[in-house]
Amino acid sequence: MHFPAALPLQSGKSIRGYDLSFETYGALNADHSNAVLVCHALNASHHVAGVYAGQANSEGWWDNMIGPGKPVDTGRFFVIGVNNLGSCFGSTGPMQINPDTGRVYGADFPVVTVEDWVDAQARLLDVLGIRSLAAVLGGSLGGMQALSWTLQYPDRVRHAVVVASAPNLTAGNIAFNEVARRAIVTDPDFHAGHFYEHGVTPKRGLRIARMIGHITYLSNDVMNEKFGRQLKRAVEDATRGEVAAYQFSTQKIEFQIESYLRYQGDKFAEYFDANTYLLITRALDYFDPARHFGGNLSQALARATAKFLLISFSTDWRFTPGRSREIVKALLDNRRDLSYAEIDAPHGHDAFLLDDARYMGVMRSYFSGIAQEFSA
Amino acid sequence: MHFPAALPLQSGKSIRGYDLSFETYGALNADHSNAVLVCHALNASHHVAGVYAGQANSEGWWDNMIGPGKPVDTGRFFVIGVNNLGSCFGSTGPMQINPDTGRVYGADFPVVTVEDWVDAQARLLDVLGIRSLAAVLGGSLGGMQALSWTLQYPDRVRHAVVVASAPNLTAGNIAFNEVARRAIVTDPDFHAGHFYEHGVTPKRGLRIARMIGHITYLSNDVMNEKFGRQLKRAVEDATRGEVAAYQFSTQKIEFQIESYLRYQGDKFAEYFDANTYLLITRALDYFDPARHFGGNLSQALARATAKFLLISFSTDWRFTPGRSREIVKALLDNRRDLSYAEIDAPHGHDAFLLDDARYMGVMRSYFSGIAQEFSA
């Protein structure tokens, strides 16, 4: 969808006419009261559910959660997935042409924030004729958007579902983002963000960034269980169980965990835009609704009137249960209606994308409750 | 000290005549029974204590622990610091000339293991006339060497002091090492490890490696307390408390934690050798005394006859207290004499290098006990 009007941004800049990619699932009911907006995290897109005809492995990134008969049942809800401004899956971003210069934006793409994304999403809902959301839903950075919706447009959100998220990043979270960004901007193929016109992409940096990310998404338990100290079979065979080949050429991979991380890094570097990575991690760093309230989250959330479901996972060391509890505490200070589930799951931050009977059960139950609030 | 005889290595290769840099503090007593060997971790050296005359900021890396009147009292002990083979502070390593080729070793330096370092250290003690150590002492990777001493030379070690260490690396530990190594080997200035002859060093990669390392050395609490979400003053002034400048040029630094990490990365890249980084992190990955016992650490440690002091720190998430307890358990299974202190300290893995009254007290007390076992 093209939006001809400029969007004012938090930075004071604005973005001229822009496009947003989006998908919808299910049908909007007569009084437009069954809409659920799904916000995505760092590397995902508007394609949250379903498959593309004739394309293998084209399942949406939250296809286990959203679809006919699934916890977020598209037989009852009209679900909207939207690719955020600045991302690289069809919405206007650093890879598109800057109408002011006729050149690809690259590093000139304006900095966008969680609040900017929410503003852009609200405009999309305006065009779709959706005044009020039955729910806004997101995990991780997507959860931050859901939270921000309840502050920016309190009268347009009936329920906010915030999964594996946090009210802001810790210094440690920022540190990981910063190392990943440094890997990208110091890649000689970055060319100060204008690599497109050089016909290259900073893949080395993107690979490192993704490897760092993946370590933080997994729990130590899962890494140990899945990979342990296992050597790659080929190496074990060659060395007959002895210590591996005592080499580290750039090709040689020895421990299974290394192979896994390199694979993830290589795959990511093939499809993700480096400038988008920088933009989105900065949006993560900046998000901090308590900032204008002297750090007082309870005061910051006083504006929110939605009902909340918060979910965290016991082994998530990126956004720990303690971070979700901060939001719970601030909402309770404001006597808001909320449910909170702390799921004992082994998968770390990644758990929010995975099947877990209790997690799925909580979501199914909560969305069933929402569905009873509107006529089919 | 030059060692003319070749040293056979675990890999099956050997290293021809080599040098080891070392320093000693205090005096060896008449029956050579008061020697303490200090093993270093990743980026340290033989310079463990004291200062160099006329050089500001030249304190040894463990100067708070070792010296006259300090917990490891050089008025009573003859302390030896040695730079490990393959390191870059004077001992033979990748920056030296390979006698076989006349070229700088670079990537051709043979892979060395914890066991190889211990063998080389034992040869140094032979030359110094030290048959038996009053104690071998190390933190982190240094603690692994101390542990390995008790297995390789059980009759030459009376006490082993293993601080903030582990019986092997977890998959998560290996993962961080691997990302750091990838950052180095994919730096275009790495030249497959032969960068010396190109007159460059892979500083980009070294910076990233060090930044990753520093994140894992600090606890989340310390990062939050020390840096929190504070913006750099210059940025705050310029933006008058508003959200920072919404830019990420390669120069711009916004959060304090970013500034800290970049400083650490820059400093490290100036003095540390990239091939040494690869070698030493691989030695960390490979260390696993239980490997030849089907993963049974109790069986692996049956050879050890030394008395042990083990110390861990509550907020160390790199080598958690649980990892030290694995060693404690295995030693207890063998009915060994040991003391174990779990220090409640906020500083993460770094705590082993910092002043903490309880930590220092435990060390002082333990070494006083050792000193009573020999005549002055």
mmCIF file with all atom_site columns, C-alpha atoms in Angstrom, chain A residues 90-219:
data_model
loop_
_atom_site.group_PDB
_atom_site.id
_atom_site.type_symbol
_atom_site.label_atom_id
_atom_site.label_alt_id
_atom_site.label_comp_id
_atom_site.label_asym_id
_atom_site.label_entity_id
_atom_site.label_seq_id
_atom_site.pdbx_PDB_ins_code
_atom_site.Cartn_x
_atom_site.Cartn_y
_atom_site.Cartn_z
_atom_site.occupancy
_atom_site.B_iso_or_equiv
_atom_site.pdbx_formal_charge
_atom_site.auth_seq_id
_atom_site.auth_comp_id
_atom_site.auth_asym_id
_atom_site.auth_atom_id
_atom_site.pdbx_PDB_model_num
ATOM 1   C CA . GLY A 1 90  ? 8.828   -4.658  0.491  1.00 0.00 ? 90  GLY A CA 1
ATOM 2   C CA . SER A 1 91  ? 8.118   -1.694  2.730  1.00 0.00 ? 91  SER A CA 1
ATOM 3   C CA . THR A 1 92  ? 10.060  1.480   2.044  1.00 0.00 ? 92  THR A CA 1
ATOM 4   C CA . GLY A 1 93  ? 13.534  1.130   3.478  1.00 0.00 ? 93  GLY A CA 1
ATOM 5   C CA . PRO A 1 94  ? 17.220  1.757   2.869  1.00 0.00 ? 94  PRO A CA 1
ATOM 6   C CA . MET A 1 95  ? 17.212  -0.342  -0.312 1.00 0.00 ? 95  MET A CA 1
ATOM 7   C CA . GLN A 1 96  ? 14.585  1.886   -1.977 1.00 0.00 ? 96  GLN A CA 1
ATOM 8   C CA . ILE A 1 97  ? 15.075  5.086   -3.959 1.00 0.00 ? 97  ILE A CA 1
ATOM 9   C CA . ASN A 1 98  ? 15.123  8.301   -1.964 1.00 0.00 ? 98  ASN A CA 1
ATOM 10  C CA . PRO A 1 99  ? 12.696  10.598  -3.818 1.00 0.00 ? 99  PRO A CA 1
ATOM 11  C CA . ASP A 1 100 ? 14.717  13.624  -2.676 1.00 0.00 ? 100 ASP A CA 1
ATOM 12  C CA . THR A 1 101 ? 17.908  12.503  -4.379 1.00 0.00 ? 101 THR A CA 1
ATOM 13  C CA . GLY A 1 102 ? 16.964  9.837   -6.908 1.00 0.00 ? 102 GLY A CA 1
ATOM 14  C CA . ARG A 1 103 ? 19.607  7.634   -5.248 1.00 0.00 ? 103 ARG A CA 1
ATOM 15  C CA . VAL A 1 104 ? 19.075  4.547   -3.129 1.00 0.00 ? 104 VAL A CA 1
ATOM 16  C CA . TYR A 1 105 ? 18.601  5.677   0.492  1.00 0.00 ? 105 TYR A CA 1
ATOM 17  C CA . GLY A 1 106 ? 21.291  3.509   2.030  1.00 0.00 ? 106 GLY A CA 1
ATOM 18  C CA . ALA A 1 107 ? 22.659  5.225   5.124  1.00 0.00 ? 107 ALA A CA 1
ATOM 19  C CA . ASP A 1 108 ? 20.512  8.282   4.398  1.00 0.00 ? 108 ASP A CA 1
ATOM 20  C CA . PHE A 1 109 ? 17.332  6.509   5.399  1.00 0.00 ? 109 PHE A CA 1
ATOM 21  C CA . PRO A 1 110 ? 16.002  8.377   8.408  1.00 0.00 ? 110 PRO A CA 1
ATOM 22  C CA . VAL A 1 111 ? 16.229  6.751   11.797 1.00 0.00 ? 111 VAL A CA 1
ATOM 23  C CA . VAL A 1 112 ? 12.915  5.193   12.758 1.00 0.00 ? 112 VAL A CA 1
ATOM 24  C CA . THR A 1 113 ? 11.653  4.273   16.202 1.00 0.00 ? 113 THR A CA 1
ATOM 25  C CA . VAL A 1 114 ? 9.130   1.890   17.649 1.00 0.00 ? 114 VAL A CA 1
ATOM 26  C CA . GLU A 1 115 ? 6.796   4.886   17.964 1.00 0.00 ? 115 GLU A CA 1
ATOM 27  C CA . ASP A 1 116 ? 7.244   5.700   14.271 1.00 0.00 ? 116 ASP A CA 1
ATOM 28  C CA . TRP A 1 117 ? 6.370   2.149   13.315 1.00 0.00 ? 117 TRP A CA 1
ATOM 29  C CA . VAL A 1 118 ? 3.236   2.281   15.418 1.00 0.00 ? 118 VAL A CA 1
ATOM 30  C CA . ASP A 1 119 ? 2.231   5.561   13.760 1.00 0.00 ? 119 ASP A CA 1
ATOM 31  C CA . ALA A 1 120 ? 2.705   4.006   10.335 1.00 0.00 ? 120 ALA A CA 1
ATOM 32  C CA . GLN A 1 121 ? 0.719   0.932   11.366 1.00 0.00 ? 121 GLN A CA 1
ATOM 33  C CA . ALA A 1 122 ? -2.116  3.177   12.617 1.00 0.00 ? 122 ALA A CA 1
ATOM 34  C CA . ARG A 1 123 ? -2.304  4.843   9.231  1.00 0.00 ? 123 ARG A CA 1
ATOM 35  C CA . LEU A 1 124 ? -2.563  1.456   7.579  1.00 0.00 ? 124 LEU A CA 1
ATOM 36  C CA . LEU A 1 125 ? -5.467  0.580   9.887  1.00 0.00 ? 125 LEU A CA 1
ATOM 37  C CA . ASP A 1 126 ? -7.128  3.897   8.969  1.00 0.00 ? 126 ASP A CA 1
ATOM 38  C CA . VAL A 1 127 ? -7.094  2.908   5.319  1.00 0.00 ? 127 VAL A CA 1
ATOM 39  C CA . LEU A 1 128 ? -8.353  -0.584  6.141  1.00 0.00 ? 128 LEU A CA 1
ATOM 40  C CA . GLY A 1 129 ? -11.244 0.967   8.039  1.00 0.00 ? 129 GLY A CA 1
ATOM 41  C CA . ILE A 1 130 ? -10.187 -0.404  11.396 1.00 0.00 ? 130 ILE A CA 1
ATOM 42  C CA . ARG A 1 131 ? -10.823 2.043   14.182 1.00 0.00 ? 131 ARG A CA 1
ATOM 43  C CA . SER A 1 132 ? -10.109 -0.274  17.088 1.00 0.00 ? 132 SER A CA 1
ATOM 44  C CA . LEU A 1 133 ? -8.010  -3.424  17.338 1.00 0.00 ? 133 LEU A CA 1
ATOM 45  C CA . ALA A 1 134 ? -9.346  -6.472  19.113 1.00 0.00 ? 134 ALA A CA 1
ATOM 46  C CA . ALA A 1 135 ? -5.688  -7.090  19.896 1.00 0.00 ? 135 ALA A CA 1
ATOM 47  C CA . VAL A 1 136 ? -2.192  -6.035  19.034 1.00 0.00 ? 136 VAL A CA 1
ATOM 48  C CA . LEU A 1 137 ? 0.272   -8.894  19.351 1.00 0.00 ? 137 LEU A CA 1
ATOM 49  C CA . GLY A 1 138 ? 4.035   -9.202  19.213 1.00 0.00 ? 138 GLY A CA 1
ATOM 50  C CA . GLY A 1 139 ? 7.072   -11.001 20.577 1.00 0.00 ? 139 GLY A CA 1
ATOM 51  C CA . SER A 1 140 ? 10.422  -9.455  21.490 1.00 0.00 ? 140 SER A CA 1
ATOM 52  C CA . LEU A 1 141 ? 10.713  -6.166  19.581 1.00 0.00 ? 141 LEU A CA 1
ATOM 53  C CA . GLY A 1 142 ? 7.191   -6.894  18.346 1.00 0.00 ? 142 GLY A CA 1
ATOM 54  C CA . GLY A 1 143 ? 6.065   -6.890  21.964 1.00 0.00 ? 143 GLY A CA 1
ATOM 55  C CA . MET A 1 144 ? 7.568   -3.438  22.399 1.00 0.00 ? 144 MET A CA 1
ATOM 56  C CA . GLN A 1 145 ? 5.401   -2.235  19.520 1.00 0.00 ? 145 GLN A CA 1
ATOM 57  C CA . ALA A 1 146 ? 2.327   -3.807  21.117 1.00 0.00 ? 146 ALA A CA 1
ATOM 58  C CA . LEU A 1 147 ? 3.169   -2.030  24.366 1.00 0.00 ? 147 LEU A CA 1
ATOM 59  C CA . SER A 1 148 ? 3.729   1.247   22.563 1.00 0.00 ? 148 SER A CA 1
ATOM 60  C CA . TRP A 1 149 ? 0.364   0.923   20.819 1.00 0.00 ? 149 TRP A CA 1
ATOM 61  C CA . THR A 1 150 ? -1.338  1.026   24.217 1.00 0.00 ? 150 THR A CA 1
ATOM 62  C CA . LEU A 1 151 ? 0.463   4.297   25.000 1.00 0.00 ? 151 LEU A CA 1
ATOM 63  C CA . GLN A 1 152 ? 0.223   6.055   21.643 1.00 0.00 ? 152 GLN A CA 1
ATOM 64  C CA . TYR A 1 153 ? -3.316  4.977   20.734 1.00 0.00 ? 153 TYR A CA 1
ATOM 65  C CA . PRO A 1 154 ? -4.891  3.812   24.001 1.00 0.00 ? 154 PRO A CA 1
ATOM 66  C CA . ASP A 1 155 ? -8.424  4.131   22.653 1.00 0.00 ? 155 ASP A CA 1
ATOM 67  C CA . ARG A 1 156 ? -7.666  1.986   19.614 1.00 0.00 ? 156 ARG A CA 1
ATOM 68  C CA . VAL A 1 157 ? -6.432  -1.150  21.420 1.00 0.00 ? 157 VAL A CA 1
ATOM 69  C CA . ARG A 1 158 ? -8.662  -3.452  23.453 1.00 0.00 ? 158 ARG A CA 1
ATOM 70  C CA . HIS A 1 159 ? -6.013  -6.094  24.203 1.00 0.00 ? 159 HIS A CA 1
ATOM 71  C CA . ALA A 1 160 ? -2.232  -6.069  24.032 1.00 0.00 ? 160 ALA A CA 1
ATOM 72  C CA . VAL A 1 161 ? -0.343  -9.358  23.962 1.00 0.00 ? 161 VAL A CA 1
ATOM 73  C CA . VAL A 1 162 ? 3.314   -8.832  24.789 1.00 0.00 ? 162 VAL A CA 1
ATOM 74  C CA . VAL A 1 163 ? 5.472   -11.946 24.545 1.00 0.00 ? 163 VAL A CA 1
ATOM 75  C CA . ALA A 1 164 ? 9.147   -12.345 25.581 1.00 0.00 ? 164 ALA A CA 1
ATOM 76  C CA . SER A 1 165 ? 9.635   -8.615  25.655 1.00 0.00 ? 165 SER A CA 1
ATOM 77  C CA . ALA A 1 166 ? 10.982  -5.858  27.919 1.00 0.00 ? 166 ALA A CA 1
ATOM 78  C CA . PRO A 1 167 ? 10.231  -2.231  28.789 1.00 0.00 ? 167 PRO A CA 1
ATOM 79  C CA . ASN A 1 168 ? 13.646  -1.251  27.392 1.00 0.00 ? 168 ASN A CA 1
ATOM 80  C CA . LEU A 1 169 ? 17.054  -2.778  26.691 1.00 0.00 ? 169 LEU A CA 1
ATOM 81  C CA . THR A 1 170 ? 19.630  -3.347  29.409 1.00 0.00 ? 170 THR A CA 1
ATOM 82  C CA . ALA A 1 171 ? 23.219  -2.208  28.938 1.00 0.00 ? 171 ALA A CA 1
ATOM 83  C CA . GLY A 1 172 ? 24.035  -5.821  28.152 1.00 0.00 ? 172 GLY A CA 1
ATOM 84  C CA . ASN A 1 173 ? 21.376  -5.969  25.414 1.00 0.00 ? 173 ASN A CA 1
ATOM 85  C CA . ILE A 1 174 ? 22.700  -2.734  23.920 1.00 0.00 ? 174 ILE A CA 1
ATOM 86  C CA . ALA A 1 175 ? 26.230  -4.123  24.109 1.00 0.00 ? 175 ALA A CA 1
ATOM 87  C CA . PHE A 1 176 ? 25.350  -7.119  21.943 1.00 0.00 ? 176 PHE A CA 1
ATOM 88  C CA . ASN A 1 177 ? 23.577  -4.869  19.445 1.00 0.00 ? 177 ASN A CA 1
ATOM 89  C CA . GLU A 1 178 ? 26.572  -2.576  19.339 1.00 0.00 ? 178 GLU A CA 1
ATOM 90  C CA . VAL A 1 179 ? 29.076  -5.347  18.619 1.00 0.00 ? 179 VAL A CA 1
ATOM 91  C CA . ALA A 1 180 ? 26.842  -6.595  15.817 1.00 0.00 ? 180 ALA A CA 1
ATOM 92  C CA . ARG A 1 181 ? 26.595  -3.087  14.361 1.00 0.00 ? 181 ARG A CA 1
ATOM 93  C CA . ARG A 1 182 ? 30.357  -2.585  14.603 1.00 0.00 ? 182 ARG A CA 1
ATOM 94  C CA . ALA A 1 183 ? 30.887  -5.813  12.697 1.00 0.00 ? 183 ALA A CA 1
ATOM 95  C CA . ILE A 1 184 ? 28.688  -4.414  9.920  1.00 0.00 ? 184 ILE A CA 1
ATOM 96  C CA . VAL A 1 185 ? 29.932  -0.824  9.736  1.00 0.00 ? 185 VAL A CA 1
ATOM 97  C CA . THR A 1 186 ? 33.599  -1.859  9.868  1.00 0.00 ? 186 THR A CA 1
ATOM 98  C CA . ASP A 1 187 ? 33.158  -4.363  7.042  1.00 0.00 ? 187 ASP A CA 1
ATOM 99  C CA . PRO A 1 188 ? 35.081  -2.839  4.118  1.00 0.00 ? 188 PRO A CA 1
ATOM 100 C CA . ASP A 1 189 ? 32.101  -3.652  1.903  1.00 0.00 ? 189 ASP A CA 1
ATOM 101 C CA . PHE A 1 190 ? 29.840  -1.373  3.963  1.00 0.00 ? 190 PHE A CA 1
ATOM 102 C CA . HIS A 1 191 ? 31.024  1.798   2.218  1.00 0.00 ? 191 HIS A CA 1
ATOM 103 C CA . ALA A 1 192 ? 29.465  4.021   4.867  1.00 0.00 ? 192 ALA A CA 1
ATOM 104 C CA . GLY A 1 193 ? 26.081  2.484   4.111  1.00 0.00 ? 193 GLY A CA 1
ATOM 105 C CA . HIS A 1 194 ? 26.143  3.146   0.360  1.00 0.00 ? 194 HIS A CA 1
ATOM 106 C CA . PHE A 1 195 ? 27.319  -0.317  -0.644 1.00 0.00 ? 195 PHE A CA 1
ATOM 107 C CA . TYR A 1 196 ? 24.467  -0.848  -3.115 1.00 0.00 ? 196 TYR A CA 1
ATOM 108 C CA . GLU A 1 197 ? 26.054  1.429   -5.687 1.00 0.00 ? 197 GLU A CA 1
ATOM 109 C CA . HIS A 1 198 ? 29.326  -0.497  -5.319 1.00 0.00 ? 198 HIS A CA 1
ATOM 110 C CA . GLY A 1 199 ? 27.545  -3.729  -6.175 1.00 0.00 ? 199 GLY A CA 1
ATOM 111 C CA . VAL A 1 200 ? 28.564  -5.375  -2.897 1.00 0.00 ? 200 VAL A CA 1
ATOM 112 C CA . THR A 1 201 ? 26.983  -6.162  0.469  1.00 0.00 ? 201 THR A CA 1
ATOM 113 C CA . PRO A 1 202 ? 28.782  -6.300  3.831  1.00 0.00 ? 202 PRO A CA 1
ATOM 114 C CA . LYS A 1 203 ? 28.207  -10.013 4.241  1.00 0.00 ? 203 LYS A CA 1
ATOM 115 C CA . ARG A 1 204 ? 31.081  -10.594 6.626  1.00 0.00 ? 204 ARG A CA 1
ATOM 116 C CA . GLY A 1 205 ? 29.579  -8.144  9.061  1.00 0.00 ? 205 GLY A CA 1
ATOM 117 C CA . LEU A 1 206 ? 26.057  -9.472  8.631  1.00 0.00 ? 206 LEU A CA 1
ATOM 118 C CA . ARG A 1 207 ? 27.249  -13.004 9.300  1.00 0.00 ? 207 ARG A CA 1
ATOM 119 C CA . ILE A 1 208 ? 28.955  -11.985 12.534 1.00 0.00 ? 208 ILE A CA 1
ATOM 120 C CA . ALA A 1 209 ? 25.909  -9.949  13.565 1.00 0.00 ? 209 ALA A CA 1
ATOM 121 C CA . ARG A 1 210 ? 23.629  -12.909 13.028 1.00 0.00 ? 210 ARG A CA 1
ATOM 122 C CA . MET A 1 211 ? 25.910  -15.318 14.848 1.00 0.00 ? 211 MET A CA 1
ATOM 123 C CA . ILE A 1 212 ? 25.938  -13.019 17.876 1.00 0.00 ? 212 ILE A CA 1
ATOM 124 C CA . GLY A 1 213 ? 22.174  -12.718 17.660 1.00 0.00 ? 213 GLY A CA 1
ATOM 125 C CA . HIS A 1 214 ? 21.688  -16.456 17.544 1.00 0.00 ? 214 HIS A CA 1
ATOM 126 C CA . ILE A 1 215 ? 23.778  -17.019 20.640 1.00 0.00 ? 215 ILE A CA 1
ATOM 127 C CA . THR A 1 216 ? 21.541  -14.616 22.528 1.00 0.00 ? 216 THR A CA 1
ATOM 128 C CA . TYR A 1 217 ? 18.354  -16.258 21.234 1.00 0.00 ? 217 TYR A CA 1
ATOM 129 C CA . LEU A 1 218 ? 19.245  -19.697 22.555 1.00 0.00 ? 218 LEU A CA 1
ATOM 130 C CA . SER A 1 219 ? 19.489  -20.847 26.132 1.00 0.00 ? 219 SER A CA 1
#
